[in-house]
Amino acid sequence: LSVLRNFTPFCPRFFLYCTLEECFSLLEDVKNQRTEAMGRKFRLGTHDHRKNEERKCAERKRAMSMVVSVPLSMVSLPQEELLCSLPLSVFTHSSATCASSLHNRLCHSEALKGWQDVGTDAERIVICKIQCQREVNINFSLIIEEDLSWKLSYCNHDLEANTCSLLANAPTKLTTVADVQALLMAAEEGKICVGNHDEKFLPLVEHRKSVFKDPTGTKIIAVYDKTLGPFPTIRHSDCEILMVRGSSLCCPKCTNFRGTLRAMLSQDSRRHSLEDRTNPSSHARYDLLSTPEKIQRMRRLHSLSRSNQKQLKRLQTRLAEMTENEGVDVDDALHEDLVTIVNDQSAHIESTHEQGTFQRLFWDQQKEALSTPDSRSRRWHPLMVKWCIYLRHLSSKAYEALRESGCVALPSQRTLRDYTHFVKAASGFSTAVDQQLMEAADIHTCEERDKYVVLILDEMHIKQELVYDKQTGALVGFVNLGEVNNHLIEYEQSILDEPSQQKLANSMMVIMVRGLFSRLEFPYVQFPCKAVTGDLLYNPFWEAVCRLERCGFRVMAATADGASPNRRLIKLHGCGKELVHKVSNPYAIPEERYLFFFSDVPHLLKTTRNAWASKKRQLWCNGKPILWKHLEDLYTQDRGNVDKPGWALLPKVKYEHVYLTSFSKMRVDLAAQVLSNTVAKALEMSGGSRAEETARFVTMFDKFFDCLNVRSFTAGRHSRNSFKSPYWSSKDFRLTWLKTQFLQYLDDWQKSVEQRPGDYSAGARKKMQLSEETLTGLRITVMSFLELVPYLFKIPGVKVFLSEKLCQDPLEKFFGRQRQRGRVNENPNAQSFCKNTQALRVVSSCVGSVKGNCRGSKTPTIEVEKENKPLPKRRYTRKRQHSDI
């Protein structure tokens, strides 16, 4: 073996570890540099131990691959210059004796790829892993002390090798770059223990104030953790936190502690039952009660009996007075006539309307009501209750007049309020609303594809006023964006030295859940707000995603219009000026799934038409203008054609399509009829070459709207337009068209404007194309659609997809029904909005269409067989007076 010797050591504690082949190559380079610079040479001394010439080649080959230590004193070059010229293996295996030496090796290697070097000083090295998905926070942090001892933390929780199995084989000191790289890779490849996050354990947390102690009460054995993982959970005090990927969901400590939690839950339930053994409503057996418990229970029963007798006498006296003063004799003749009519026409109705239709159900309910004189004994079908709630929502006075007429038997308004007020009408998130949503979607028995949903965000203007809630004693009408956002607003006011006062809300932000493959359209949560920003929407949006994922839904997309808060919300998920169209869903456990962002397609079509018709913009593409005047000339020519009366190239285009007002600019149907294939062909026929680019512009956006607004299975066949057909495959030709032609059309348009010859300012060139907000919304929508559709067809049971499911038309109709409740289309206040929302949640399956900005949708067919599930109803509990004798 050849070894290195006869060096003049100047720093004997630094060594480089490399193979002899690399070492000789390094020394040769250094030798040449030293010869040119200083005229000195390195001398290598060798010891020849080769006694057998036959093994000469084999030993040399093996020696060249061995790793030896070479003192840095062999070279007099500066250390930084030497480190820059060393091979990668030298950095990986070279040993360091202090933090600064190790930091120099880390800076010249790729070991910190994906990690942030916070910096170093004479005492320690700090390395962090920063996550920017929901908010900027530090996931992992590695601190290396001066003596090369280390400490790894996750979200401010220290990870110790004696409790974390993933770090069991890690060295006590990090002396080489390879040790640091192995530790960082192990941290990245691990997964977080989910602990015990079942909802049934939440009462244990509240009772023990988030801390679980041993029977002696001195040692903490578990805590309720809200900082680690995607949701709050109960962790053992010795939880591993970081686990090997591919193992179970939680560590062995948390798994074993699960049995302890079940035992605690059982003990609490037994203790609670024992406390209520003397309650008069308790079902405990008398033979299991002790003598003092029996005496106490009998005293309570006597007291309750006396109070009930007094209340009964008061009610009997009050009923007798009301009957004498306000009683009206019932006309028996009218009742007998109605019964006769129903019985005579029963056979005809049953033969006309089949079983399972709403008409037949209504007739059967009327027969049953007439045969039951006592209204308290009547039982109403759930669909009948929904229909009556909707009638009352339209007009409570008209409903009461119809009910008091005696011609139709309907439930009382008190009965309907028991169904609509089952959940308290309030803003913000609610566990009761989560349960109502799960029952509406039938989440436990539905097919897997019916669990995939999209979130729709939009806001509606409301009255700016305060209302006193007599049940809670609170004033309703202030801005309320959740506890976190409310504190942030107060903190901002304190920094700006503004008076700390609550602002009245003038709009209501609503998040609706819509099924991608089902008829689910559920207004999930609403927040009263004023001048809301994208930063304030961030936390409510992701909290909605988290709660829906925990309920069993699969949130795939989020749709919103092009308002500035919504654009800001999307930009918060990216870095810099990059275009963000998707983000990793951190609550999609255990699968990895993206959440795609969409800009509402009807709004994009409307803003495109408005930009075309705007006099402040002069659209220009490929050397030719795109003018609204081409459409005006075509309309004038078409309507002034006296030679052929009755013949028109544009029969659907009217005066309101061409000459826009502030109201007609908001109508999407007018924009869809202008940006249509009929208008494009008419422009090509009459406009010639001067309107060629205008016709192409109309054609491109007509096909774009048809691709992303498929709402029927037969529209494509009836109109002979394949762009309106449903999506049956992930390889549909329209996906290729959107990628290769539509997106390319937008890019070519932008390039042609930038390269147009002439002395145009930047602002003038921007006015030659669509607005930046519209172009960004178009690109985000198309890119998300191109990735979402192939993923959806991988879901079991998915055979067809309608792209209209990604639009926010249901939320626009929901706002129309809110205004419809105000009789004269006035905007409701915050309290009325919440109450109307709860009523519309109950009747979402049988409401009719509303005349508004959304056209082309008919009232859904009412399926009686699917609406026979009992509705949750508010139950009344009597106030009992318990006193000891």
Short mmCIF file of C-alpha atoms in Angstrom, two decimals, residues 331-482:
data_model
loop_
_atom_site.label_atom_id
_atom_site.label_comp_id
_atom_site.label_asym_id
_atom_site.label_seq_id
_atom_site.Cartn_x
_atom_site.Cartn_y
_atom_site.Cartn_z
CA ASP A 331 -119.30 23.83 10.46
CA ASP A 332 -119.74 20.06 10.18
CA ALA A 333 -121.29 20.38 6.72
CA LEU A 334 -118.07 21.70 5.18
CA HIS A 335 -116.05 18.89 6.67
CA GLU A 336 -118.49 16.26 5.41
CA ASP A 337 -118.47 17.78 1.90
CA LEU A 338 -114.69 17.64 1.71
CA VAL A 339 -114.60 14.03 2.87
CA THR A 340 -117.22 13.10 0.24
CA ILE A 341 -115.26 14.81 -2.57
CA VAL A 342 -112.03 13.09 -1.59
CA ASN A 343 -113.63 9.65 -1.41
CA ASP A 344 -115.42 10.05 -4.76
CA GLN A 345 -112.33 11.24 -6.63
CA SER A 346 -109.87 8.89 -4.96
CA ALA A 347 -110.05 6.22 -7.68
CA HIS A 348 -109.56 8.79 -10.44
CA ILE A 349 -106.53 10.37 -8.73
CA GLU A 350 -104.92 6.99 -8.07
CA SER A 351 -105.30 5.97 -11.72
CA THR A 352 -103.97 9.32 -13.01
CA HIS A 353 -100.91 9.68 -10.79
CA GLU A 354 -98.65 6.72 -10.13
CA GLN A 355 -97.31 5.75 -6.74
CA GLY A 356 -94.09 7.59 -5.98
CA THR A 357 -95.05 10.94 -7.52
CA PHE A 358 -95.46 14.06 -5.43
CA GLN A 359 -99.07 14.53 -6.63
CA ARG A 360 -99.98 11.08 -5.33
CA LEU A 361 -98.18 11.73 -2.06
CA PHE A 362 -100.03 15.03 -1.60
CA TRP A 363 -103.39 13.32 -2.21
CA ASP A 364 -102.63 10.52 0.27
CA GLN A 365 -101.57 13.05 2.89
CA GLN A 366 -104.83 14.99 2.47
CA LYS A 367 -106.89 11.82 2.84
CA GLU A 368 -105.01 10.86 5.97
CA ALA A 369 -105.39 14.38 7.41
CA LEU A 370 -109.18 14.41 6.80
CA SER A 371 -109.52 11.03 8.50
CA THR A 372 -107.66 12.37 11.57
CA PRO A 373 -109.65 15.27 13.09
CA ASP A 374 -107.10 15.83 15.87
CA SER A 375 -104.17 17.71 14.31
CA ARG A 376 -101.83 16.51 17.07
CA SER A 377 -102.22 12.92 15.85
CA ARG A 378 -101.27 13.68 12.24
CA ARG A 379 -97.95 12.45 10.90
CA TRP A 380 -96.52 14.26 7.89
CA HIS A 381 -94.24 12.83 5.24
CA PRO A 382 -90.72 14.42 5.23
CA LEU A 383 -91.16 15.62 1.65
CA MET A 384 -94.50 17.19 2.55
CA VAL A 385 -92.80 19.04 5.40
CA LYS A 386 -90.08 20.33 3.06
CA TRP A 387 -92.65 21.52 0.54
CA CYS A 388 -94.60 23.37 3.24
CA ILE A 389 -91.42 24.99 4.58
CA TYR A 390 -90.66 26.26 1.09
CA LEU A 391 -94.19 27.68 0.69
CA ARG A 392 -93.84 29.44 4.01
CA HIS A 393 -90.44 30.74 2.93
CA LEU A 394 -92.07 32.39 -0.08
CA SER A 395 -94.78 34.04 2.00
CA SER A 396 -95.74 33.21 5.57
CA LYS A 397 -99.04 35.16 5.32
CA ALA A 398 -100.08 33.40 2.12
CA TYR A 399 -99.27 30.04 3.72
CA GLU A 400 -101.33 30.85 6.80
CA ALA A 401 -104.25 32.04 4.66
CA LEU A 402 -104.17 28.80 2.65
CA ARG A 403 -104.05 26.75 5.85
CA GLU A 404 -106.92 28.59 7.54
CA SER A 405 -109.14 28.32 4.48
CA GLY A 406 -109.91 24.70 5.36
CA CYS A 407 -109.56 23.53 1.75
CA VAL A 408 -106.09 22.06 2.28
CA ALA A 409 -104.70 20.44 5.42
CA LEU A 410 -101.20 21.72 6.14
CA PRO A 411 -98.87 21.60 9.17
CA SER A 412 -98.91 24.58 11.50
CA GLN A 413 -96.12 27.14 11.39
CA ARG A 414 -95.11 26.08 14.89
CA THR A 415 -94.51 22.55 13.58
CA LEU A 416 -92.47 23.88 10.66
CA ARG A 417 -90.33 25.99 12.99
CA ASP A 418 -89.46 22.87 14.95
CA TYR A 419 -87.86 21.50 11.79
CA THR A 420 -86.15 24.69 10.65
CA HIS A 421 -84.88 25.61 14.13
CA PHE A 422 -83.42 22.20 14.88
CA VAL A 423 -80.00 23.81 14.41
CA LYS A 424 -79.36 27.25 15.85
CA ALA A 425 -79.21 29.87 13.11
CA ALA A 426 -75.84 31.56 13.55
CA SER A 427 -72.77 32.48 11.55
CA GLY A 428 -69.54 30.52 11.62
CA PHE A 429 -68.85 26.81 11.82
CA SER A 430 -71.05 24.42 13.79
CA THR A 431 -70.86 20.75 14.63
CA ALA A 432 -74.64 20.47 14.26
CA VAL A 433 -74.40 21.80 10.69
CA ASP A 434 -71.67 19.24 9.98
CA GLN A 435 -74.03 16.49 11.12
CA GLN A 436 -76.85 17.94 9.03
CA LEU A 437 -74.58 18.00 5.97
CA MET A 438 -73.55 14.38 6.52
CA GLU A 439 -77.21 13.33 6.74
CA ALA A 440 -78.10 15.34 3.63
CA ALA A 441 -75.31 13.64 1.67
CA ASP A 442 -75.95 10.25 3.30
CA ILE A 443 -72.19 10.04 3.73
CA HIS A 444 -72.12 6.64 5.45
CA THR A 445 -74.04 4.70 2.79
CA CYS A 446 -73.42 6.63 -0.42
CA GLU A 447 -71.06 5.48 -3.15
CA GLU A 448 -67.43 6.53 -3.13
CA ARG A 449 -67.81 8.94 -6.05
CA ASP A 450 -70.58 10.84 -4.26
CA LYS A 451 -68.09 11.93 -1.57
CA TYR A 452 -66.14 14.14 -3.97
CA VAL A 453 -67.21 17.78 -3.65
CA VAL A 454 -66.22 21.29 -4.71
CA LEU A 455 -66.33 24.44 -2.54
CA ILE A 456 -68.01 27.56 -3.95
CA LEU A 457 -67.20 30.98 -2.45
CA ASP A 458 -69.03 34.25 -2.97
CA GLU A 459 -70.47 37.14 -0.99
CA MET A 460 -73.85 38.90 -0.99
CA HIS A 461 -74.75 42.42 0.10
CA ILE A 462 -76.92 42.64 3.24
CA LYS A 463 -78.50 45.39 5.31
CA GLN A 464 -76.12 47.15 7.64
CA GLU A 465 -78.07 47.04 10.89
CA LEU A 466 -78.05 45.49 14.38
CA VAL A 467 -80.67 43.04 15.65
CA TYR A 468 -81.14 41.91 19.24
CA ASP A 469 -81.25 38.14 19.68
CA LYS A 470 -83.67 37.47 22.54
CA GLN A 471 -82.46 33.89 22.99
CA THR A 472 -78.77 34.68 23.55
CA GLY A 473 -79.02 38.35 24.46
CA ALA A 474 -76.40 39.29 21.86
CA LEU A 475 -76.43 41.94 19.15
CA VAL A 476 -76.26 40.37 15.69
CA GLY A 477 -74.87 42.34 12.78
CA PHE A 478 -71.23 42.96 13.61
CA VAL A 479 -68.33 41.65 11.51
CA ASN A 480 -67.52 38.08 12.57
CA LEU A 481 -64.89 36.18 10.57
CA GLY A 482 -63.98 33.70 13.27
#
